[in-house]
Coordinates of C-alpha atoms and ligand atoms in Angstrom, one line a residue:
X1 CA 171.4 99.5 76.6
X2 CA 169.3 101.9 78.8
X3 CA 170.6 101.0 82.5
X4 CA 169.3 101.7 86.3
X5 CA 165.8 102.0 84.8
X6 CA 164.2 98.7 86.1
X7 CA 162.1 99.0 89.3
X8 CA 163.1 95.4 90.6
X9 CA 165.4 92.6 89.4
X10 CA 164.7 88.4 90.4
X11 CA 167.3 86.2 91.1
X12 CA 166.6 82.8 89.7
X13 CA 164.7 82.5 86.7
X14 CA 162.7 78.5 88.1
X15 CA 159.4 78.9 87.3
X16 CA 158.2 80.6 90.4
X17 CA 160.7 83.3 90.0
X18 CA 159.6 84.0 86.3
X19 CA 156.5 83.6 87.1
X20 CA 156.6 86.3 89.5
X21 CA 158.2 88.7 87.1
X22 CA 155.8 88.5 84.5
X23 CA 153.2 88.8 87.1
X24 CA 155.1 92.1 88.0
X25 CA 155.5 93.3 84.3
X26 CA 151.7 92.3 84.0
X27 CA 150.9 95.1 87.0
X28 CA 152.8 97.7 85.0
X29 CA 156.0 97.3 86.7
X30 CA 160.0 97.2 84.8
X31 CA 162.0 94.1 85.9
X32 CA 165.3 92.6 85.4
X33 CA 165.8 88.7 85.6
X34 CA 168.8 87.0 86.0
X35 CA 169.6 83.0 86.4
X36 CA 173.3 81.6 86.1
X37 CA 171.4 79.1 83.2
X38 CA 171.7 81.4 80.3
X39 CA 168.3 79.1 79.1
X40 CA 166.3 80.5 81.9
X41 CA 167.5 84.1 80.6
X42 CA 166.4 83.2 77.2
X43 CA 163.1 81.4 78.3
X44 CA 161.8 84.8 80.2
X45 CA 162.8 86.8 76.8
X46 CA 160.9 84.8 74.9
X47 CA 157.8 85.1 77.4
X48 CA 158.6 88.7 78.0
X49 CA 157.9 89.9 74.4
X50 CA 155.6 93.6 74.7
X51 CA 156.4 93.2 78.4
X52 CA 159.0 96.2 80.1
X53 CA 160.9 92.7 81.3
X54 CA 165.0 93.1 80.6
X55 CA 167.1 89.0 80.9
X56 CA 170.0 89.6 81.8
X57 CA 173.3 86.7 81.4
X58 CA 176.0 88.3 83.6
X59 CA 175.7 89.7 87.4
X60 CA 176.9 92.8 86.8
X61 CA 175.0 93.7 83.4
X62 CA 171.7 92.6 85.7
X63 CA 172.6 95.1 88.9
X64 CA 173.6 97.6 86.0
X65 CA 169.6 97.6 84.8
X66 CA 168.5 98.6 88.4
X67 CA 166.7 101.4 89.8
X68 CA 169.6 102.8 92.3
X69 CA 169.3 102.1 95.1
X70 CA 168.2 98.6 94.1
X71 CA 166.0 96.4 94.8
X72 CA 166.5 92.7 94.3
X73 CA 164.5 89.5 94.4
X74 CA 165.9 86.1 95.2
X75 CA 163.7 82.8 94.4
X76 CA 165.7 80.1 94.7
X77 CA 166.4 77.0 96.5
X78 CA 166.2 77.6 100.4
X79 CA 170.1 77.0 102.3
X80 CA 173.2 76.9 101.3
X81 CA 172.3 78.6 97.6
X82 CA 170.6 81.9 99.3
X83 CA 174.2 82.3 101.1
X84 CA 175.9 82.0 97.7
X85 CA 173.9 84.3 95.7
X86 CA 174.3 87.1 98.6
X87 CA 177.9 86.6 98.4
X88 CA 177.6 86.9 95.0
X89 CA 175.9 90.0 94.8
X90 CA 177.3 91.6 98.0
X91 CA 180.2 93.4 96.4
X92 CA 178.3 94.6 93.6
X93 CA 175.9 96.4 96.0
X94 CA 176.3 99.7 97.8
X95 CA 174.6 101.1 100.9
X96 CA 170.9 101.2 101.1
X97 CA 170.1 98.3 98.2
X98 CA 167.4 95.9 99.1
X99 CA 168.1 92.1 98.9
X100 CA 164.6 90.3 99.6
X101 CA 164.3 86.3 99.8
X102 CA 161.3 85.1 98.8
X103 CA 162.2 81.4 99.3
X104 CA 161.2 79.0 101.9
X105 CA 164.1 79.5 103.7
X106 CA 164.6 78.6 107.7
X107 CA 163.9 81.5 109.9
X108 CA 166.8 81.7 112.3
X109 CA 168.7 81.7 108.8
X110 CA 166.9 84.5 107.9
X111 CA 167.6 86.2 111.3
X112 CA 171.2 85.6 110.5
X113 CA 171.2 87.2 107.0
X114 CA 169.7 90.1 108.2
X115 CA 172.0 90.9 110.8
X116 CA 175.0 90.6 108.4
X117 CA 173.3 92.6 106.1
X118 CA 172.5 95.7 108.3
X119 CA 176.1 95.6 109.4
X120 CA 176.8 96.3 105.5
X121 CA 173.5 98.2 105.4
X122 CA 172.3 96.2 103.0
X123 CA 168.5 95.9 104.0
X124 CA 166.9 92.5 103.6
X125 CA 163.4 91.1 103.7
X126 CA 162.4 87.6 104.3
X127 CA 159.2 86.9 102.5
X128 CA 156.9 83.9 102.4
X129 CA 155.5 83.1 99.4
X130 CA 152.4 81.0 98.8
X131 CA 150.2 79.4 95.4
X132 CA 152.8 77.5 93.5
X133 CA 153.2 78.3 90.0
X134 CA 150.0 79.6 89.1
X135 CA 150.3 81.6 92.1
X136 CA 153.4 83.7 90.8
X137 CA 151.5 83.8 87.7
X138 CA 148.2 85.1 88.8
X139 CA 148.2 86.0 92.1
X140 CA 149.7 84.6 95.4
X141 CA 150.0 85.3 99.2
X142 CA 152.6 87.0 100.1
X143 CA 154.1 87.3 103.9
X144 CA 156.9 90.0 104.0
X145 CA 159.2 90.4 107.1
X146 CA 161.6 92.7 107.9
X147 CA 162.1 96.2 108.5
X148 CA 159.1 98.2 107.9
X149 CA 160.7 100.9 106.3
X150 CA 162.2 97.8 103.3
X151 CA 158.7 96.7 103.1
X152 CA 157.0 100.4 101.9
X153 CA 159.8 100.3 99.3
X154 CA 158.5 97.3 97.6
X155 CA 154.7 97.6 98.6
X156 CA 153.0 99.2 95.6
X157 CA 154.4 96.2 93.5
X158 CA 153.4 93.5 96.0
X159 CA 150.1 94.9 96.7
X160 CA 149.7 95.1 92.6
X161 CA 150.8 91.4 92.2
X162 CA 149.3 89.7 95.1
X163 CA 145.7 87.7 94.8
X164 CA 142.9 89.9 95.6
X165 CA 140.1 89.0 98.1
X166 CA 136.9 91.7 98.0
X167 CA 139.2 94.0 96.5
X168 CA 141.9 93.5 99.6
X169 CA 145.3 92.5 98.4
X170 CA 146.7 89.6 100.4
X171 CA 149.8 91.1 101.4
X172 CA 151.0 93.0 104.7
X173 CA 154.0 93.4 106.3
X174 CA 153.8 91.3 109.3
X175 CA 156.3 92.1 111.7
X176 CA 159.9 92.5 111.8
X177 CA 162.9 89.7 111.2
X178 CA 161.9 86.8 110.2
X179 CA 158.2 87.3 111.0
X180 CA 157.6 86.2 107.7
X181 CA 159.5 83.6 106.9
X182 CA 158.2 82.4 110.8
X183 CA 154.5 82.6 109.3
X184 CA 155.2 81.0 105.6
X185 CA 157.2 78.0 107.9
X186 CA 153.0 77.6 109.9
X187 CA 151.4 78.0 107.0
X188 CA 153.1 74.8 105.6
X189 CA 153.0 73.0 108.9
X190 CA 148.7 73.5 108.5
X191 CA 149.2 72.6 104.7
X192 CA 150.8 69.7 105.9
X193 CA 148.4 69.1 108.8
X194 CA 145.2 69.5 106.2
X195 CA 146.8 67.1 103.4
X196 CA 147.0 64.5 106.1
X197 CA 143.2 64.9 107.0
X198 CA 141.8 64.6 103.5
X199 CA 144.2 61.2 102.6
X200 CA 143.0 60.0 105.6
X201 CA 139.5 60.5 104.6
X202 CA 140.5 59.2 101.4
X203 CA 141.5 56.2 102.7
X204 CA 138.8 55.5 104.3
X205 CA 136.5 55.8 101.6
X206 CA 138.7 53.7 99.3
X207 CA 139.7 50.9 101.8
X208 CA 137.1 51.3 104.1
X209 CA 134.2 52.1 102.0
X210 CA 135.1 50.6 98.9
X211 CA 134.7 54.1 96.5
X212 CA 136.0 54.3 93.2
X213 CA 138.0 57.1 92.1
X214 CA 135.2 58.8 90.2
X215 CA 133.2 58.7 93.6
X216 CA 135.7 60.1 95.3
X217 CA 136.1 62.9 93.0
X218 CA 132.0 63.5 93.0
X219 CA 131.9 63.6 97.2
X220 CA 135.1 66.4 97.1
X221 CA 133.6 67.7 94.5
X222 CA 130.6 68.7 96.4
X223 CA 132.4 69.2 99.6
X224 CA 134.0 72.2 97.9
X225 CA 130.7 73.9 97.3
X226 CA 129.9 74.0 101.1
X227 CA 131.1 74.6 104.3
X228 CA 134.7 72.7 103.2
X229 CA 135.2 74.9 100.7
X230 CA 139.0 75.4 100.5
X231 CA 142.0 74.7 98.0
X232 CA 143.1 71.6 98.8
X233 CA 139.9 70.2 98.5
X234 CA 139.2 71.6 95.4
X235 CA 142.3 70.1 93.8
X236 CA 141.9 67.1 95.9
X237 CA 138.6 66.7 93.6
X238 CA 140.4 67.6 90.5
X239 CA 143.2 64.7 91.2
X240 CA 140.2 62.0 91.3
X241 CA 139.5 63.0 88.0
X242 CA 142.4 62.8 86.3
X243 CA 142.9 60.1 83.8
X244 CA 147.1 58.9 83.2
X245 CA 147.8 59.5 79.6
X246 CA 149.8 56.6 79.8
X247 CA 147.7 53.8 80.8
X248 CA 144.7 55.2 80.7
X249 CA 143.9 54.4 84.1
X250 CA 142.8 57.0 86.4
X251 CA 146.4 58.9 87.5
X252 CA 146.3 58.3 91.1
X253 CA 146.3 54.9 91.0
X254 CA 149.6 54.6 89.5
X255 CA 151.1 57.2 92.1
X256 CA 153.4 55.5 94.0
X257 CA 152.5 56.5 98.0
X258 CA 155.7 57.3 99.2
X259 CA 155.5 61.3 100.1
X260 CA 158.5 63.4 100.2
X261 CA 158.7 67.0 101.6
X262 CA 161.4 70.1 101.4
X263 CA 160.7 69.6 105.5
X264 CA 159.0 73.5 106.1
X265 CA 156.1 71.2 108.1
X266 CA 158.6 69.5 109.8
X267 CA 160.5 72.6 111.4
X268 CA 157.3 73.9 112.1
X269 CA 156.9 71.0 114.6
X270 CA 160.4 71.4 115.7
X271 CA 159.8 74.8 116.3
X272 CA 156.9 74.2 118.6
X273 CA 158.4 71.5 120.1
X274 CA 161.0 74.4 121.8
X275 CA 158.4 76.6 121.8
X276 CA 156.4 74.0 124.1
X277 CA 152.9 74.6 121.8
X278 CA 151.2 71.1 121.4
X279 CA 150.5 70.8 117.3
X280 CA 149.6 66.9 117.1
X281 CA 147.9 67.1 113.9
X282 CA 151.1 69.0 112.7
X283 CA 153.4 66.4 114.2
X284 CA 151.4 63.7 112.8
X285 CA 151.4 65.1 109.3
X286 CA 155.1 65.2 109.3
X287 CA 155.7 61.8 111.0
X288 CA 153.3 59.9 108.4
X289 CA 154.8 61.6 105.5
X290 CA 158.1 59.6 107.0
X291 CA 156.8 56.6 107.2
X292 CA 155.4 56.5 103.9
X293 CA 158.9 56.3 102.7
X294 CA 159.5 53.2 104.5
X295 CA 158.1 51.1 101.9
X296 CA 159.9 47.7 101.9
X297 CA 159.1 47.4 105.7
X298 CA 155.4 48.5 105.7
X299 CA 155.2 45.3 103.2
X300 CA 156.8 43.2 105.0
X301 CA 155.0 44.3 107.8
X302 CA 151.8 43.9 106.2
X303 CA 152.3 40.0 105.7
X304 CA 153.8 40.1 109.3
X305 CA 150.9 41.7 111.0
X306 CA 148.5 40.8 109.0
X307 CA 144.6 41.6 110.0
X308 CA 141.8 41.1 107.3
X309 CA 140.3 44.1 106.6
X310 CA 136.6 44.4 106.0
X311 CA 135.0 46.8 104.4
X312 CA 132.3 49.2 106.2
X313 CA 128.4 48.2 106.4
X314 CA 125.5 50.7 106.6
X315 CA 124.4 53.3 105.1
X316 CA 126.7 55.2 102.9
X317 CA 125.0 58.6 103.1
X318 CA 125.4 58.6 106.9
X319 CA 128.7 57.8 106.8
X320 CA 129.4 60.2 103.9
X321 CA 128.3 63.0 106.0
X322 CA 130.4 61.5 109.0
X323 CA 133.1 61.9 106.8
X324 CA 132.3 65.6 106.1
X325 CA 132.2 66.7 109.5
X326 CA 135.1 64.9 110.8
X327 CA 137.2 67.0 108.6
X328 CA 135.7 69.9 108.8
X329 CA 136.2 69.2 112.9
X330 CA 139.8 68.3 111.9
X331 CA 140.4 71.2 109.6
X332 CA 139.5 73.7 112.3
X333 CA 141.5 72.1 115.2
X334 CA 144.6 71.9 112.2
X335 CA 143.9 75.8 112.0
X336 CA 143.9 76.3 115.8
X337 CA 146.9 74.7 116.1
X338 CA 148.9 76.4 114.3
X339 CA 147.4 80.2 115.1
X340 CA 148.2 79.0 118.8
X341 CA 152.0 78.3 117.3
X342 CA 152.1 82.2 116.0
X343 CA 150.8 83.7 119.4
X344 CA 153.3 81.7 121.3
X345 CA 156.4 82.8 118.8
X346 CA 154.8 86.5 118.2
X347 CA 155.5 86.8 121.9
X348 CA 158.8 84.5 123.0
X349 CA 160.6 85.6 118.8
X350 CA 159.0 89.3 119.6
X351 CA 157.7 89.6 115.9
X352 CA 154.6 91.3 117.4
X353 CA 152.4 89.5 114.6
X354 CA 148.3 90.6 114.1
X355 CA 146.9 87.5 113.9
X356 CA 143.6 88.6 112.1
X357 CA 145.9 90.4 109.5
X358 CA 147.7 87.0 108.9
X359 CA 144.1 85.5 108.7
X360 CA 143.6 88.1 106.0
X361 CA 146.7 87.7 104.1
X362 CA 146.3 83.7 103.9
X363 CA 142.2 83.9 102.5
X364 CA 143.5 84.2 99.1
X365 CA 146.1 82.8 96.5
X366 CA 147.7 80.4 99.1
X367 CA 147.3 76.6 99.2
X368 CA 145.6 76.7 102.9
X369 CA 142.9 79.3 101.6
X370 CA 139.7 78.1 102.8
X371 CA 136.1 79.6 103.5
X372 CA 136.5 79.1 107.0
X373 CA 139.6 81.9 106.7
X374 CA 136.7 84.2 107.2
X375 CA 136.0 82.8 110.7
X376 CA 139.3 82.8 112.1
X377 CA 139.9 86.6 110.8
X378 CA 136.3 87.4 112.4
X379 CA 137.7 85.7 115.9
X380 CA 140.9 87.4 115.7
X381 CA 138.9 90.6 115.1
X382 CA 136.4 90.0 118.1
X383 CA 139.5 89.6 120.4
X384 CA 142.9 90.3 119.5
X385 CA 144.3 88.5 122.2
X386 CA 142.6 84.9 121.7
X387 CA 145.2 82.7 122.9
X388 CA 143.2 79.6 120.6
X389 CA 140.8 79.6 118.2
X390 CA 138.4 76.9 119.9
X391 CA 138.1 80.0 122.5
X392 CA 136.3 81.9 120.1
X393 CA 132.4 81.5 120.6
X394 CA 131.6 81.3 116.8
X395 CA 134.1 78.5 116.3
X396 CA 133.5 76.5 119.2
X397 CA 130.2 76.2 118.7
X398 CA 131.1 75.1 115.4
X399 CA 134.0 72.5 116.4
X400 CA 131.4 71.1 118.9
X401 CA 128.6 70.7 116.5
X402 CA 130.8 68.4 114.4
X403 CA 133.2 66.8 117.3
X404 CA 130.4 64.0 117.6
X405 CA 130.8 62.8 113.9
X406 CA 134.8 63.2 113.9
X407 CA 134.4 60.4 117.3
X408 CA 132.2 58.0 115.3
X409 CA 134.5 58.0 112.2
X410 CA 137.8 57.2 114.3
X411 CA 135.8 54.8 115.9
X412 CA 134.8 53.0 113.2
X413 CA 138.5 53.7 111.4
X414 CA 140.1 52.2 114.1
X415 CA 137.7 48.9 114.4
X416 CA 138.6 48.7 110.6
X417 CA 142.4 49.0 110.6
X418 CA 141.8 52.0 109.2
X419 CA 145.3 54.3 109.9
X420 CA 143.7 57.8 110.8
X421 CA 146.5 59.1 113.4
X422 CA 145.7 62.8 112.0
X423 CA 142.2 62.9 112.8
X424 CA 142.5 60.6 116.2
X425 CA 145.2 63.3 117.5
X426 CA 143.0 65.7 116.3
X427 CA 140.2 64.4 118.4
X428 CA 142.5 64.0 121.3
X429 CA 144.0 67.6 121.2
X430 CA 140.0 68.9 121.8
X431 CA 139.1 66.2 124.5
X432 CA 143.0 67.7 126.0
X433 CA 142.7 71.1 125.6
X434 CA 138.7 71.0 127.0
X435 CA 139.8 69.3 130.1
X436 CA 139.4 71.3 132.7
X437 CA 141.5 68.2 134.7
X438 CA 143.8 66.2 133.0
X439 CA 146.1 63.1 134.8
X440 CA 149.4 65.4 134.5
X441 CA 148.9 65.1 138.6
X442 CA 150.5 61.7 137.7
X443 CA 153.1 62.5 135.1
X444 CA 154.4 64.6 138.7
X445 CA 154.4 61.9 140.9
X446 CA 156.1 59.6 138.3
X447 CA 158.6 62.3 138.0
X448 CA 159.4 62.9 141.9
X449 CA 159.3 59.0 142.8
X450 CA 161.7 58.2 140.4
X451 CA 163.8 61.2 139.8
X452 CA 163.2 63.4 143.0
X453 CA 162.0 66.7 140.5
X454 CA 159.6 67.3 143.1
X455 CA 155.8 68.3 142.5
X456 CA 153.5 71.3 143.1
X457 CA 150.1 70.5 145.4
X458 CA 146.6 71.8 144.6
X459 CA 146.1 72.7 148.6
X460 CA 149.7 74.7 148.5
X461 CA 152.0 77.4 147.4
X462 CA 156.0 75.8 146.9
X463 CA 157.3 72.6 145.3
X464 CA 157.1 69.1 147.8
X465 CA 159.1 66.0 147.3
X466 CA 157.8 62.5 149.2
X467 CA 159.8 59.5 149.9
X468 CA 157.9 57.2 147.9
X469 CA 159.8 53.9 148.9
X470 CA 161.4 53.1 152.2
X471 CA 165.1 52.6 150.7
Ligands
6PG501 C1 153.2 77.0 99.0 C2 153.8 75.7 99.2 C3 155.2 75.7 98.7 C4 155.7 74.3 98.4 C5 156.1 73.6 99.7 C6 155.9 72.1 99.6 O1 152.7 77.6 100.0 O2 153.1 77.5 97.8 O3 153.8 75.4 100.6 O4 155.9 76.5 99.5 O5 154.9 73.6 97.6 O6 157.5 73.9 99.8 O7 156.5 71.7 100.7 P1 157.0 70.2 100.9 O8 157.9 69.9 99.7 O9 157.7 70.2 102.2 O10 155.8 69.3 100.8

């Protein structure tokens, strides 16, 4: 057996990780794989045939196949296992090997392994990975962190496997730490944020509207031929379509709609919740996709608080193009949110991110890829510094243009019974953030009458405190 030939090896041979591999072999590239399930090994030899791939069944037979001093790729599940496969490997390794994570694991843990690694000098990357499985396959965006120097070792095969946009692979190094893993962790919190929106929308065009399935798909459908254009849509369209082999019934229908999550949305909230950056749509997202999993009590609360629902009268065009707009309002606000999230932690986590090349990176192979990718990368271009996207002239002009439709349809959600939460917050998070005034003045007073926390004057410099009750 020919050793230390292989360029890179993967740890974990799931899907994504094989994927990956081959996707690197594909490119040109030697790789190693390794999985403790010896049927993983044998699964990637039996796709690897006329491909410079090498399986590998042991540890030690797998670090024997690489390139010295190595580089190795982990895809596996995020926690617990990423600590037991780099204790694993850490007495097999020697000074200057590369041990790169391209799970979705929690940033401060990534923080953590990277400091233990250094101390062994071990070098680590922390790389977000976006597409699913097709993605590995074909093409996904990729969002390395870590030390620069790490990153230039690995570049030529990341450039060579990520998806291409105009020729522009979508893949950079991003900043160093856990910049990336920080950026994959938003990047799930907009997913999250932009799934919400379109069941919303879905909901009110099956409840509220009374579409079929194959309406629904036809509406998406041409949604993702305009200004909507985006991933998520595309396959939300596709879903519509789908008929269940086993009941021949169209597949959604026999979905249950209980929604689970890994919970990178969720710390994304959490995160800007310490962070103090308001993400509503994000917060919603998560909060829904909790209390879908309750059930028993949302039908015993539907015979409890029971209020007929009628369906919607008028014209189906208009409100098909209400529809349209009110996402595309509540896509961009989704977006804005969560590019406000990275300025904040580029600054306070000191990753010193470029927000246009982020923009850049996330315009192809990633489940939030969208037309309108092109507009946020254009306002991040025009002014590096935006602090929000609804600053940007081009985009506020464009939020504003559809801002009228996204009031109408919550309106007439919520005089339905309609749940929209997602795009009401939305909604509310413009009218916030565009007020110039808001009642916080208030929120003060409240705060020093009961609690003596004292408030700050509009006529003064200094913090006041008034006696608000004579005992
Ligand atoms: C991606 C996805 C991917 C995965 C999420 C799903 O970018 O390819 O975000 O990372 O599908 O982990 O997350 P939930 O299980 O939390 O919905």
């Amino acid at each position: 057996m020919k050793t230390q030939q292989y360029e890179i090896g993967m740890v974990g041979l799931g899907v994504m990780g094989r994927n990956l591999l081959l996707n690197m072999a594909d490119h040109g590239h030697s790789v190693a794989g390794y999985d403790k399930d010896v049927a993983k090994v044998a699964a990637l030899r039996k796709e690897a045939e006329n491909l410079n791939i090498r399986g590998a069944e042991s540890l030690p037979e797998f670090l024997d196949l690489l390139r010295v001093p190595r580089a190795v790729m982990m895809l596996i599940p995020a926690g617990a296992p990423v600590d037991a496969v780099i204790h694993d490997l850490l007495p097999h390794l020697a000074h200057g090997d590369l041990i790169i994570d391209g799970g979705n694991s929690h940033f401060t843990d990534t923080d953590l392994r990277a400091r233990m690694l250094a101390e062994r000098g071990i070098q680590f990357l922390g790389v977000g990975v976006s597409g699913g499985e097709h993605g590995a396959r074909h093409g996904p965006s990729i969002m390395p962190g870590g030390s620069r120097e790490a990153y230039e070792r690995v570049r030529p095969i990341f450039e060579a496997i990520a998806a291409k946009v105009n020729d522009e692979p979508c893949v950079a190094w991003l900043g160093p730490g856990s910049a990336g893993h920080y950026v994959k962790m938003v990047h799930n919190g907009i997913e999250y944020g932009l799934m919400r929106l379109i069941a919303e929308i879905y909901d009110f065009m099956k409840r509220g509207l009374g579409f079929t399935d194959a309406q629904t798909h036809s509406v998406f459908d041409r949604w993702n031929q305009e200004e909507l254009n985006s991933y998520l849509v595309e396959i939300t369209a596709n879903i519509f379509s789908r008929i269940d082999e086993k009941t021949g019934q169209r597949l959604i229908d026999v979905i249950l709609d209980e929604a689970g999550q890994k919970g990178t949305g969720m710390w994304a909230s959490q995160d800007a919740m310490d962070l103090q950056v308001p993400l509503p749509t994000i917060d919603v997202a998560v909060a829904m996709r909790n209390l879908s999993g309750y059930k028993d009590e949302r039908e015993e609360a539907a015979r409890v608080l029971h209020r007929p629902l009628s369906h919607c009268e008028g014209d189906r065009l208009k409100f098909i193009g209400q529809m349209r707009s009110a996402l595309y309002a509540g896509m961009i606000i989704t977006y804005a949110q969560g590019m406000a999230l990275l300025t904040v932690a580029s600054v306070k986590r000191e990753y010193h991110l470029n927000l246009e090349t982020i923009a850049r990176v996330w315009r192809g192979g990633c489940i939030i890829r969208a037309a309108f990718l092109e507009d946020i990368r254009a306002a991040f271009q025009a002014r590096c510094e935006l602090p929000n996207l609804l600053l940007d002239p081009n985009i506020s002009n464009k939020v504003m243009e559809h801002q009228e439709n996204l009031r109408s349809l919550v309106c007439a959600a919520s005089q339905l019974g309609i749940p929209v939460p997602g795009l009401m917050v939305s909604l509310g998070y413009l009218d916030a953030y565009r007020s110039a005034w808001m009642p916080a003045n208030l929120i003060q007073a409240q705060r020093d009458y009961f609690g003596s926390h004292t408030y700050e004057r509009v006529d003064a410099k200094g913090v006041f405190h008034t006696r608000w009750s004579p005992e």
